[in-house]
Short mmCIF file of C-alpha atoms in Angstrom, two decimals:
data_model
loop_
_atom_site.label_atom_id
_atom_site.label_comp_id
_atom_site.label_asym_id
_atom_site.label_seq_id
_atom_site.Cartn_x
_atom_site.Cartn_y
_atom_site.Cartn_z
CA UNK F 28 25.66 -20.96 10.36
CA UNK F 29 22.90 -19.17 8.12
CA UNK F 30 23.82 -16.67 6.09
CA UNK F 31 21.93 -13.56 6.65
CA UNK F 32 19.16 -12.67 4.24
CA UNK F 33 19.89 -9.64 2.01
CA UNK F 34 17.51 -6.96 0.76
CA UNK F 35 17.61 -6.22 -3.21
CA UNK F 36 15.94 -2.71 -4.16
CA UNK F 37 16.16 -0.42 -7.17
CA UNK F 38 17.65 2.82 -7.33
CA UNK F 39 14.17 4.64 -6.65
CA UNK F 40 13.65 2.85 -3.24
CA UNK F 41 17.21 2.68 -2.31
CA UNK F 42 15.75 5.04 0.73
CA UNK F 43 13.07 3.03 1.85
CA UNK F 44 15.83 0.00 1.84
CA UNK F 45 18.09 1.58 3.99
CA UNK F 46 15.43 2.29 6.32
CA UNK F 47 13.84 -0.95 6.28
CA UNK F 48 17.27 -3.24 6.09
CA UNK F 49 18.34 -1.37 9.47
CA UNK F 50 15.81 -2.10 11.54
CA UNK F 51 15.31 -5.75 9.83
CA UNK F 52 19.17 -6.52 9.96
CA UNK F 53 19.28 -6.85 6.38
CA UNK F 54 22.08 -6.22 4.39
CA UNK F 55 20.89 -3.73 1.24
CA UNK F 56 22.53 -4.86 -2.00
CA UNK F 57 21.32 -2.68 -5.76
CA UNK F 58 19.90 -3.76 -8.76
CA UNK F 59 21.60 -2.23 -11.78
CA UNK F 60 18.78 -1.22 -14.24
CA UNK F 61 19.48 -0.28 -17.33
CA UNK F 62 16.95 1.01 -19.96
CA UNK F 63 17.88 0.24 -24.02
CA UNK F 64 16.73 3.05 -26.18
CA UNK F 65 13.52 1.08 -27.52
CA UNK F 66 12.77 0.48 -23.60
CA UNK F 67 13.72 -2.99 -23.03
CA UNK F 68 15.53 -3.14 -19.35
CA UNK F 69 18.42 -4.93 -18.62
CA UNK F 70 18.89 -6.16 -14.72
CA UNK F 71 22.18 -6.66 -12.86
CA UNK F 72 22.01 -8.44 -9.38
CA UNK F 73 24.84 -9.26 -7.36
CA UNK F 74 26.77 -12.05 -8.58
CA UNK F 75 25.87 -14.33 -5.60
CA UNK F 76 23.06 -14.33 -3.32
CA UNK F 77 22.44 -15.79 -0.07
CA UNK F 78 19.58 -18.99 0.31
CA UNK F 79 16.89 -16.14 1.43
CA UNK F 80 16.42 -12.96 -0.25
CA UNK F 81 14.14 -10.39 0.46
CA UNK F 82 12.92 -7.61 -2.86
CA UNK F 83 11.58 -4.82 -1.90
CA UNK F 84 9.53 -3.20 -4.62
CA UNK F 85 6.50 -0.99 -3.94
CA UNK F 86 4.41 -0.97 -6.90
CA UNK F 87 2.73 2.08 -7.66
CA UNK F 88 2.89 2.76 -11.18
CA UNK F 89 3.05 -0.70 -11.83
CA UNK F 90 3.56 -1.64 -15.27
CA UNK F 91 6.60 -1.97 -16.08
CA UNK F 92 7.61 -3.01 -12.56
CA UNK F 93 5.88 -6.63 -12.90
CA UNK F 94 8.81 -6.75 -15.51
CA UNK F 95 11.33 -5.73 -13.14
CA UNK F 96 9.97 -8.22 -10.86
CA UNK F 97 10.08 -11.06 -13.48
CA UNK F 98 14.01 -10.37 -14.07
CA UNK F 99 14.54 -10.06 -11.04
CA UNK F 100 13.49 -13.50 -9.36
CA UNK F 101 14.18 -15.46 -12.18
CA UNK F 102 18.16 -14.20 -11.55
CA UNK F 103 17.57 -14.00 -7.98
CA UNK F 104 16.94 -18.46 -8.34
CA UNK F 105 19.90 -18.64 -10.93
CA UNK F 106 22.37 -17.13 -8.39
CA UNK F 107 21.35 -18.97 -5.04
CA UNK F 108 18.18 -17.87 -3.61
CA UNK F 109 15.92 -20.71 -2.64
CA UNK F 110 13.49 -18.41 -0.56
CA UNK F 111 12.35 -15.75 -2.07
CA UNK F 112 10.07 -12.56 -0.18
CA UNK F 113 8.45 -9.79 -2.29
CA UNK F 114 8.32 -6.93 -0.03
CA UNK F 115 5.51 -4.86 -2.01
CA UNK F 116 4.07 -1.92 0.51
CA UNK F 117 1.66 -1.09 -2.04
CA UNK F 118 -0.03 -4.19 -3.87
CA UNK F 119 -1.78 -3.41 -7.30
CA UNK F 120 -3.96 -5.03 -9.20
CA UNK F 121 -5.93 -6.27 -6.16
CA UNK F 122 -9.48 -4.07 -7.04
CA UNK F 123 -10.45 -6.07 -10.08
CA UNK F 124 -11.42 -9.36 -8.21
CA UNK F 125 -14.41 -10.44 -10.82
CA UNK F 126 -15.25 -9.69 -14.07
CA UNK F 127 -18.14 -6.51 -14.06
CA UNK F 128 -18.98 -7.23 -18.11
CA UNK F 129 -18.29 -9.90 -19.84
CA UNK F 130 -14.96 -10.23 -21.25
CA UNK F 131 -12.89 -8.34 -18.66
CA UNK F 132 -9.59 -10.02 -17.72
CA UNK F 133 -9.80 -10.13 -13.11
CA UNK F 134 -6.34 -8.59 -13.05
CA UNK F 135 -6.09 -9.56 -9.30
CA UNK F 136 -6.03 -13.31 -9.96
CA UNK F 137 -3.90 -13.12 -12.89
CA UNK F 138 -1.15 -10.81 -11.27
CA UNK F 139 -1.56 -12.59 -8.10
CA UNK F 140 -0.94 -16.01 -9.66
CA UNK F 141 1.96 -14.51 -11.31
CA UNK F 142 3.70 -13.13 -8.05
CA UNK F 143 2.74 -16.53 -6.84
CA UNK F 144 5.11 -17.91 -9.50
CA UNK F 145 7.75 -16.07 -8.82
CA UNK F 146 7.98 -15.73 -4.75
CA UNK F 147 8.09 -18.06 -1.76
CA UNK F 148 6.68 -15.18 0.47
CA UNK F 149 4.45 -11.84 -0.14
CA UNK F 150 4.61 -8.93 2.77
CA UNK F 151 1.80 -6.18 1.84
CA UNK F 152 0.07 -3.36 3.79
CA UNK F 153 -3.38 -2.61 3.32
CA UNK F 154 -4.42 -4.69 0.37
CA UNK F 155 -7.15 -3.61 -2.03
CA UNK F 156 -9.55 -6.76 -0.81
CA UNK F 157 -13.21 -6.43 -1.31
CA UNK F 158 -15.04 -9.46 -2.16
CA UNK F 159 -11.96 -12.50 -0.73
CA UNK F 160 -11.10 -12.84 3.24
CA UNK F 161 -7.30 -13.72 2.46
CA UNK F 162 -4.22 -12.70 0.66
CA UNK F 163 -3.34 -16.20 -0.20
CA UNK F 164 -7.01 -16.37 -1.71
CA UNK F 165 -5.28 -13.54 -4.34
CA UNK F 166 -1.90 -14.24 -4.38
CA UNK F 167 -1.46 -17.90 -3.82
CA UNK F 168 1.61 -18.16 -2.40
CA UNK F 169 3.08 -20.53 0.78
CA UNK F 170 3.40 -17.21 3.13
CA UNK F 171 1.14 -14.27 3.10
CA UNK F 172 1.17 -11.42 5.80
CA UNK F 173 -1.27 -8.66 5.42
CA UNK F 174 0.01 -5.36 8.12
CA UNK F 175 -1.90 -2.53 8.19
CA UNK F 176 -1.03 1.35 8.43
CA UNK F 177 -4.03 2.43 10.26
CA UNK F 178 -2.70 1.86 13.69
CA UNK F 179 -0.01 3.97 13.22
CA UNK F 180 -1.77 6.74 11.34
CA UNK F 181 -4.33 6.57 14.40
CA UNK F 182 -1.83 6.77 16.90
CA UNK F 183 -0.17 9.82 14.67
CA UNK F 184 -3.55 11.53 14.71
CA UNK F 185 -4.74 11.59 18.32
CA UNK F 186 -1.32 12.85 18.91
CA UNK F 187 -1.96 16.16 16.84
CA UNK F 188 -5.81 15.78 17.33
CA UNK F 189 -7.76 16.62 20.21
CA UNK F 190 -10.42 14.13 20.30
CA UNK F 191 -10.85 13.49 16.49
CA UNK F 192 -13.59 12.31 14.84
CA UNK F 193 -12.88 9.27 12.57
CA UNK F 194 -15.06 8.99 9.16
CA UNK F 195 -14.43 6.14 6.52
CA UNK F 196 -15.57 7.14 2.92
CA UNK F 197 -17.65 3.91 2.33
CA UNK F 198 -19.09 1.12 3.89
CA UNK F 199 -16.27 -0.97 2.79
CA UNK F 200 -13.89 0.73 5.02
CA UNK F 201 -16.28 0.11 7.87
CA UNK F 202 -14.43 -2.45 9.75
CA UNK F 203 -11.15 -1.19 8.90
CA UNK F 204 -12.04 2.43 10.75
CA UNK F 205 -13.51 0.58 13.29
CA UNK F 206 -10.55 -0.80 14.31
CA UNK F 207 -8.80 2.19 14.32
CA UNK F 208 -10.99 4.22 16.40
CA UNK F 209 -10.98 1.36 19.19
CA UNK F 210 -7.38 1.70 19.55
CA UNK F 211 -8.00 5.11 21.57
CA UNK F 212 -11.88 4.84 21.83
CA UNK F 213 -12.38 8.03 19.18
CA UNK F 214 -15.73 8.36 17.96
CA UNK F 215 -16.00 6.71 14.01
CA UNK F 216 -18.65 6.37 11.09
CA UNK F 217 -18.16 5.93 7.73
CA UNK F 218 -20.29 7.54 4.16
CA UNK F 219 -22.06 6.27 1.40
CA UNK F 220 -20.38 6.39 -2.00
CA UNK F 221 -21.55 6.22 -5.27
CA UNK F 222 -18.74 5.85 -8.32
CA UNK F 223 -19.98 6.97 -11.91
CA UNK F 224 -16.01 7.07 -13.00
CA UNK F 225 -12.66 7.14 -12.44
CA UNK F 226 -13.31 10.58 -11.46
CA UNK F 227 -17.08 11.23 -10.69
CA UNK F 228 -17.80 10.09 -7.03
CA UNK F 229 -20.81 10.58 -5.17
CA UNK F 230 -20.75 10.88 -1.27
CA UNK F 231 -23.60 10.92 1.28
CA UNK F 232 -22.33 11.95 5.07
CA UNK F 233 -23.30 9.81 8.10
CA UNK F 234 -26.20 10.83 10.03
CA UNK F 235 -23.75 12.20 12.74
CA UNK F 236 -23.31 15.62 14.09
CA UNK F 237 -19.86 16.78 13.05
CA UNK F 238 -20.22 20.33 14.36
CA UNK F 239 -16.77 22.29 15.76
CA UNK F 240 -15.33 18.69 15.45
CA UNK F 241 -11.93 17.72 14.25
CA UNK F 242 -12.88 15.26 11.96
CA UNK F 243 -10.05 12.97 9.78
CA UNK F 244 -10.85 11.21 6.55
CA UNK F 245 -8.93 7.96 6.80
CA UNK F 246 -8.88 5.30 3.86
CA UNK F 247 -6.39 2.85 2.70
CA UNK F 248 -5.48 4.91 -0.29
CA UNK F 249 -6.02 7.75 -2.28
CA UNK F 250 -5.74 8.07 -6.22
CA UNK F 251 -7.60 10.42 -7.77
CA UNK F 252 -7.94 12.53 -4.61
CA UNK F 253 -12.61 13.15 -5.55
CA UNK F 254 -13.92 10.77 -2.84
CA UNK F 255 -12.05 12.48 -0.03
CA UNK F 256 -12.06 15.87 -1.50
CA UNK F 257 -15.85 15.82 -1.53
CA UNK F 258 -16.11 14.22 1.18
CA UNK F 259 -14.22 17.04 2.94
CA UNK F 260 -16.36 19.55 1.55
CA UNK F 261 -19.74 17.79 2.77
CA UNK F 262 -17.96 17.99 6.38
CA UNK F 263 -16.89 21.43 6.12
CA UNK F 264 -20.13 22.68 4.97
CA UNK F 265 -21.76 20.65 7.83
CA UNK F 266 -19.49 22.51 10.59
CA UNK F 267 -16.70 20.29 11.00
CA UNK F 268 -13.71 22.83 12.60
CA UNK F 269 -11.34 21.18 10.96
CA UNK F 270 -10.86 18.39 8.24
CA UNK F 271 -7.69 16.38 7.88
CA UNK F 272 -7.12 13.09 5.66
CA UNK F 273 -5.10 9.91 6.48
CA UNK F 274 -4.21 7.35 3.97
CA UNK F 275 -2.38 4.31 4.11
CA UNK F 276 -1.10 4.50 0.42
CA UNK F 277 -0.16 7.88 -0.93
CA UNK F 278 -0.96 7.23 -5.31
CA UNK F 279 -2.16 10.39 -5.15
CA UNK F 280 -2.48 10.77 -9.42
CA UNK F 281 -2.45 13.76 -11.53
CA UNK F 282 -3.86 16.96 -9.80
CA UNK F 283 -5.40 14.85 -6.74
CA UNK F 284 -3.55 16.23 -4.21
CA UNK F 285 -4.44 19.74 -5.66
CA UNK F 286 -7.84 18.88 -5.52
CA UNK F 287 -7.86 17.76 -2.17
CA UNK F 288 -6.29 20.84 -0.81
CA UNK F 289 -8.57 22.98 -2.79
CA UNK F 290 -11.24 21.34 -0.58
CA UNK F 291 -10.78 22.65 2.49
CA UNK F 292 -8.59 19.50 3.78
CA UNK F 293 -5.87 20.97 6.28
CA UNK F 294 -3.18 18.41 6.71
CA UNK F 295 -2.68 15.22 4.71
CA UNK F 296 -0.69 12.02 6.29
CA UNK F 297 0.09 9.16 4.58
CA UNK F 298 2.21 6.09 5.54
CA UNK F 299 5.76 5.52 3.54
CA UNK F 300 4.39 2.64 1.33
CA UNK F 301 4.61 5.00 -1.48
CA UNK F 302 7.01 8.10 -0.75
CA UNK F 303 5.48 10.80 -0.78
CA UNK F 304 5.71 14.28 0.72
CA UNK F 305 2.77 13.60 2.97
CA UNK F 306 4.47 10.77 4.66
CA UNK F 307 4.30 10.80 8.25
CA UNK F 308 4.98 7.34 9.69
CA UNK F 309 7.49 4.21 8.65
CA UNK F 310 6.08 0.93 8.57
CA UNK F 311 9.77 -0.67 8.14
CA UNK F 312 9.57 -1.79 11.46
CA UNK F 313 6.19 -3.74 11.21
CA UNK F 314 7.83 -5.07 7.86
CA UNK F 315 11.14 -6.45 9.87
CA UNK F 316 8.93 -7.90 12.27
CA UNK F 317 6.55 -9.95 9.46
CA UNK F 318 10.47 -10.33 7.70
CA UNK F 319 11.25 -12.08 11.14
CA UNK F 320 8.35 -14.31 11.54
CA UNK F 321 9.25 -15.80 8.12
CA UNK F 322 12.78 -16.58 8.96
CA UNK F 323 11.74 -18.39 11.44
CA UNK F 324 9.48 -20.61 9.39
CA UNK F 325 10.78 -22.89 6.66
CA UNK F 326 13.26 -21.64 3.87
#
């Protein structure tokens, strides 16, 4: 009889676990961390661990958590687990995918390859993939799955929206808001953008006629909060009633959110990839599902 798989988290996810191990039938089991006073960590997993483990580890501020994730495998082999599944909501690394100048290191290939080294199986939402039609292309592992959040942000939004008017902030999100919009047939375009900087964005509107419509921002994620947030005030200056913004990963860094807000933006929804106060919809229960579709494959 197989053993159930069990779900490892950290201490700052242990509420995401609980939600996701319930409706995955997982059984939730800590990682100690502790932190040396020079920074070093030290991991502690449980002293024996079924054939499949699943790690759940979201990785915003991501750093020091490809550490974590290093430790954490590595032990997870030496105490039983022959299949291993990075559960990683939020993927980073994925938006440098060539070199721009010479000499750049293309952080997606090396971090992928090093996931790749560690895990049997990746589970992602909403990957930062521009320029490569696969995860496995990225991460090069023998299971990929790719969900997305915009279904359920859609369905969240024409739920509190009366016929809402979908805009994507660049042609790279084209497809993905297309999608969305088909699910309940809502109109959908999508801008031009121009980046000078981490902070310096510039933002052309569709040729569409946004006047007294509720019209939602959605994009896969936010950061520093200037796409959307002039975006928003483009809309509102063009007559839009009302603008809202829907991401699928909440980074939200610094004073984005601020910003935002100070644009004119009325609501902001976000998936629980990241946890953040704007989260309005679980995707544990498209994660069990993908976590179920692996079981059944090989271990």
């Amino acid at each position: 009889m197989r053993v159930p798989p069990c779900l490892l988290n950290f201490d700052d996810e242990a509420d995401a676990a609980l939600r996701l191990a319930d409706v995955a039938g997982l059984s939730p089991a800590a990682i100690d961390r502790h932190r040396f006073p020079d920074g070093e960590l030290k991991l502690r997993l449980p002293p024996a661990l079924p054939e499949r483990v699943v790690l759940l580890r979201t990785l915003a501020q991501p750093n020091e958590k490809l550490v974590e994730l290093l430790l954490a495998a590595r032990t997870a082999r030496a105490l039983g687990a022959r299949h291993l599944t990075l559960v990683a909501p939020y993927l980073a690394y994925m938006r440098q995918d060539i070199a721009f100048l010479p000499g750049e290191a293309v952080s997606q290939r090396i971090v992928g390859h090093f996931l790749a080294s560690l895990f049997d199986a990746v589970i992602t939402v909403d990957p930062h993939l521009h320029r490569i039609a696969t995860l496995e292309e990225a991460v090069p592992v023998r299971q990929a799955i790719v969900l997305s959040g915009a279904p359920l942000l859609v369905d969240w939004i024409a739920q509190r929206r009366p016929h809402p008017f979908l805009i994507g902030p660049d042609r790279e999100s084209a497809h993905w808001v297309a999608q969305a919009a088909a699910r309940h047939g809502l109109d959908h375009a999508v801008c031009q953008k121009v980046r000078h900087g981490d902070k310096a964005v510039e933002i052309v509107l569709p040729s569409v006629n946004v006047q007294g419509r509720a019209v939602v921002l959605l994009d896969d994620v936010a950061s520093s909060g200037r796409t959307v947030a002039r975006a928003a005030q483009l809309l509102r200056a063009a007559g839009a009633a009302s603008v809202d913004v829907a991401v699928t990963h909440a980074l939200f860094a610094g004073d984005a959110l601020q910003v935002i807000q100070d644009a004119g933006v009325a609501e902001i929804w976000s998936t629980d990839c990241i946890a953040h106060p704007s989260n309005a919809v679980s995707m544990a229960p498209a994660i069990a599902q993908a976590l179920h579709s692996l079981s059944d494959g090989p271990a």
